Amino acid sequence: MFVLLPFSLLAKSSFITPMEYATSLYKNPRGIGCHKCHGESGEGRVVAKYEHKNEKKSFAGPPINSVSFNDFFISLNVRKNGMPRYFLTQKEIKALYFYLQEKKREDGADVK
């Protein structure tokens, strides 16, 4: 019994923190990272500028760091122009939302 106790304690712990998992998921959920279009902290980002029929236009990923969890969840599960479908699990969506909230908290702490 005592011989197995250390193994059972180790089995319950993870080798990466929730933030490390969330960061890796944000940077590369299924081949292209969220940060490429939405910025490092979900603040939004211009992805491309172009000209169409002599009119200057841009394609941007909107800010996602201030949306509610419900809106975030829906956005990841509804087809949108320019947004790839990642087919994320509920656990992965929660991890991504956690990442955005932590980055927002960290960025707010840096402002002081």
mmCIF file of C-alpha atoms in Angstrom:
data_model
loop_
_atom_site.group_PDB
_atom_site.id
_atom_site.type_symbol
_atom_site.label_atom_id
_atom_site.label_comp_id
_atom_site.label_asym_id
_atom_site.label_seq_id
_atom_site.Cartn_x
_atom_site.Cartn_y
_atom_site.Cartn_z
ATOM 1 C CA MET A 1 0.000 0.000 0.000
ATOM 2 C CA PHE A 2 2.700 2.537 0.982
ATOM 3 C CA VAL A 3 4.722 1.579 -2.069
ATOM 4 C CA LEU A 4 1.881 2.640 -4.387
ATOM 5 C CA LEU A 5 1.070 5.903 -2.569
ATOM 6 C CA PRO A 6 3.747 8.066 -4.293
ATOM 7 C CA PHE A 7 2.607 6.839 -7.712
ATOM 8 C CA SER A 8 -1.014 7.714 -7.007
ATOM 9 C CA LEU A 9 -0.013 11.229 -5.910
ATOM 10 C CA LEU A 10 2.076 11.763 -9.029
ATOM 11 C CA ALA A 11 -0.679 10.448 -11.279
ATOM 12 C CA LYS A 12 -2.996 13.235 -10.145
ATOM 13 C CA SER A 13 -0.556 16.040 -10.930
ATOM 14 C CA SER A 14 0.068 17.345 -14.423
ATOM 15 C CA PHE A 15 3.402 18.036 -16.002
ATOM 16 C CA ILE A 16 2.189 21.414 -17.340
ATOM 17 C CA THR A 17 0.246 24.199 -15.668
ATOM 18 C CA PRO A 18 -3.213 25.265 -16.857
ATOM 19 C CA MET A 19 -1.683 28.490 -18.246
ATOM 20 C CA GLU A 20 1.013 26.585 -20.144
ATOM 21 C CA TYR A 21 -1.667 24.352 -21.667
ATOM 22 C CA ALA A 22 -3.866 27.345 -22.528
ATOM 23 C CA THR A 23 -0.923 29.230 -24.056
ATOM 24 C CA SER A 24 0.077 26.323 -26.264
ATOM 25 C CA LEU A 25 -3.524 25.919 -27.360
ATOM 26 C CA TYR A 26 -3.872 29.656 -28.146
ATOM 27 C CA LYS A 27 -0.644 29.611 -30.159
ATOM 28 C CA ASN A 28 -1.564 26.498 -32.166
ATOM 29 C CA PRO A 29 -5.034 24.979 -31.674
ATOM 30 C CA ARG A 30 -5.219 23.124 -34.995
ATOM 31 C CA GLY A 31 -2.459 24.356 -37.267
ATOM 32 C CA ILE A 32 -2.861 28.140 -37.093
ATOM 33 C CA GLY A 33 -2.724 30.068 -33.861
ATOM 34 C CA CYS A 34 -5.385 32.433 -32.577
ATOM 35 C CA HIS A 35 -2.659 35.053 -32.050
ATOM 36 C CA LYS A 36 -2.111 35.358 -35.807
ATOM 37 C CA CYS A 37 -5.468 37.121 -36.220
ATOM 38 C CA HIS A 38 -6.511 38.163 -32.712
ATOM 39 C CA GLY A 39 -3.154 39.324 -31.287
ATOM 40 C CA GLU A 40 -1.019 37.999 -28.437
ATOM 41 C CA SER A 41 -3.611 38.862 -25.798
ATOM 42 C CA GLY A 42 -6.786 38.719 -27.865
ATOM 43 C CA GLU A 43 -6.751 42.485 -28.440
ATOM 44 C CA GLY A 44 -7.469 42.148 -32.178
ATOM 45 C CA ARG A 45 -5.125 42.646 -35.084
ATOM 46 C CA VAL A 46 -5.046 43.707 -38.729
ATOM 47 C CA VAL A 47 -4.139 40.596 -40.688
ATOM 48 C CA ALA A 48 -3.901 42.050 -44.177
ATOM 49 C CA LYS A 49 -4.348 45.290 -46.083
ATOM 50 C CA TYR A 50 -5.361 45.206 -49.698
ATOM 51 C CA GLU A 51 -6.966 47.169 -52.475
ATOM 52 C CA HIS A 52 -10.185 46.108 -54.165
ATOM 53 C CA LYS A 53 -11.622 48.125 -57.071
ATOM 54 C CA ASN A 54 -9.358 51.069 -56.175
ATOM 55 C CA GLU A 55 -10.624 51.037 -52.590
ATOM 56 C CA LYS A 56 -8.216 50.370 -49.726
ATOM 57 C CA LYS A 57 -9.476 47.675 -47.388
ATOM 58 C CA SER A 58 -8.220 45.587 -44.525
ATOM 59 C CA PHE A 59 -8.988 42.208 -43.043
ATOM 60 C CA ALA A 60 -8.787 42.123 -39.257
ATOM 61 C CA GLY A 61 -9.332 39.658 -36.478
ATOM 62 C CA PRO A 62 -11.602 41.330 -33.930
ATOM 63 C CA PRO A 63 -10.762 41.691 -30.241
ATOM 64 C CA ILE A 64 -11.821 38.602 -28.305
ATOM 65 C CA ASN A 65 -10.477 39.377 -24.838
ATOM 66 C CA SER A 66 -13.576 41.222 -23.628
ATOM 67 C CA VAL A 67 -16.394 38.999 -24.846
ATOM 68 C CA SER A 68 -18.473 36.894 -22.487
ATOM 69 C CA PHE A 69 -17.789 33.182 -22.269
ATOM 70 C CA ASN A 70 -21.154 32.465 -23.900
ATOM 71 C CA ASP A 71 -20.383 34.695 -26.911
ATOM 72 C CA PHE A 72 -16.858 33.262 -27.120
ATOM 73 C CA PHE A 73 -18.217 29.709 -27.086
ATOM 74 C CA ILE A 74 -20.818 30.479 -29.755
ATOM 75 C CA SER A 75 -18.260 32.231 -31.981
ATOM 76 C CA LEU A 76 -16.048 29.163 -31.957
ATOM 77 C CA ASN A 77 -18.914 26.919 -32.967
ATOM 78 C CA VAL A 78 -20.560 29.000 -35.705
ATOM 79 C CA ARG A 79 -19.257 29.356 -39.234
ATOM 80 C CA LYS A 80 -17.910 32.882 -39.871
ATOM 81 C CA ASN A 81 -16.147 34.457 -42.843
ATOM 82 C CA GLY A 82 -12.396 34.147 -42.427
ATOM 83 C CA MET A 83 -12.591 32.209 -39.158
ATOM 84 C CA PRO A 84 -11.377 28.623 -39.456
ATOM 85 C CA ARG A 85 -13.391 25.882 -37.782
ATOM 86 C CA TYR A 86 -11.230 24.233 -35.156
ATOM 87 C CA PHE A 87 -13.755 21.711 -33.794
ATOM 88 C CA LEU A 88 -12.538 22.364 -30.259
ATOM 89 C CA THR A 89 -13.700 20.422 -27.251
ATOM 90 C CA GLN A 90 -15.451 22.202 -24.398
ATOM 91 C CA LYS A 91 -12.299 21.760 -22.289
ATOM 92 C CA GLU A 92 -10.201 23.423 -24.995
ATOM 93 C CA ILE A 93 -12.629 26.339 -25.317
ATOM 94 C CA LYS A 94 -12.546 26.856 -21.548
ATOM 95 C CA ALA A 95 -8.733 26.785 -21.644
ATOM 96 C CA LEU A 96 -8.656 29.409 -24.414
ATOM 97 C CA TYR A 97 -11.060 31.633 -22.508
ATOM 98 C CA PHE A 98 -8.933 31.175 -19.369
ATOM 99 C CA TYR A 99 -5.862 32.253 -21.364
ATOM 100 C CA LEU A 100 -7.574 35.430 -22.579
ATOM 101 C CA GLN A 101 -8.791 36.345 -19.098
ATOM 102 C CA GLU A 102 -5.343 35.773 -17.578
ATOM 103 C CA LYS A 103 -3.642 37.837 -20.292
ATOM 104 C CA LYS A 104 -6.166 40.634 -19.762
ATOM 105 C CA ARG A 105 -5.494 40.522 -16.021
ATOM 106 C CA GLU A 106 -1.702 40.540 -16.610
ATOM 107 C CA ASP A 107 -1.925 43.394 -19.117
ATOM 108 C CA GLY A 108 -4.054 45.379 -16.654
ATOM 109 C CA ALA A 109 -1.467 44.807 -13.945
ATOM 110 C CA ASP A 110 1.259 46.151 -16.258
ATOM 111 C CA VAL A 111 -0.621 49.429 -16.782
ATOM 112 C CA LYS A 112 -0.350 50.504 -13.116
#
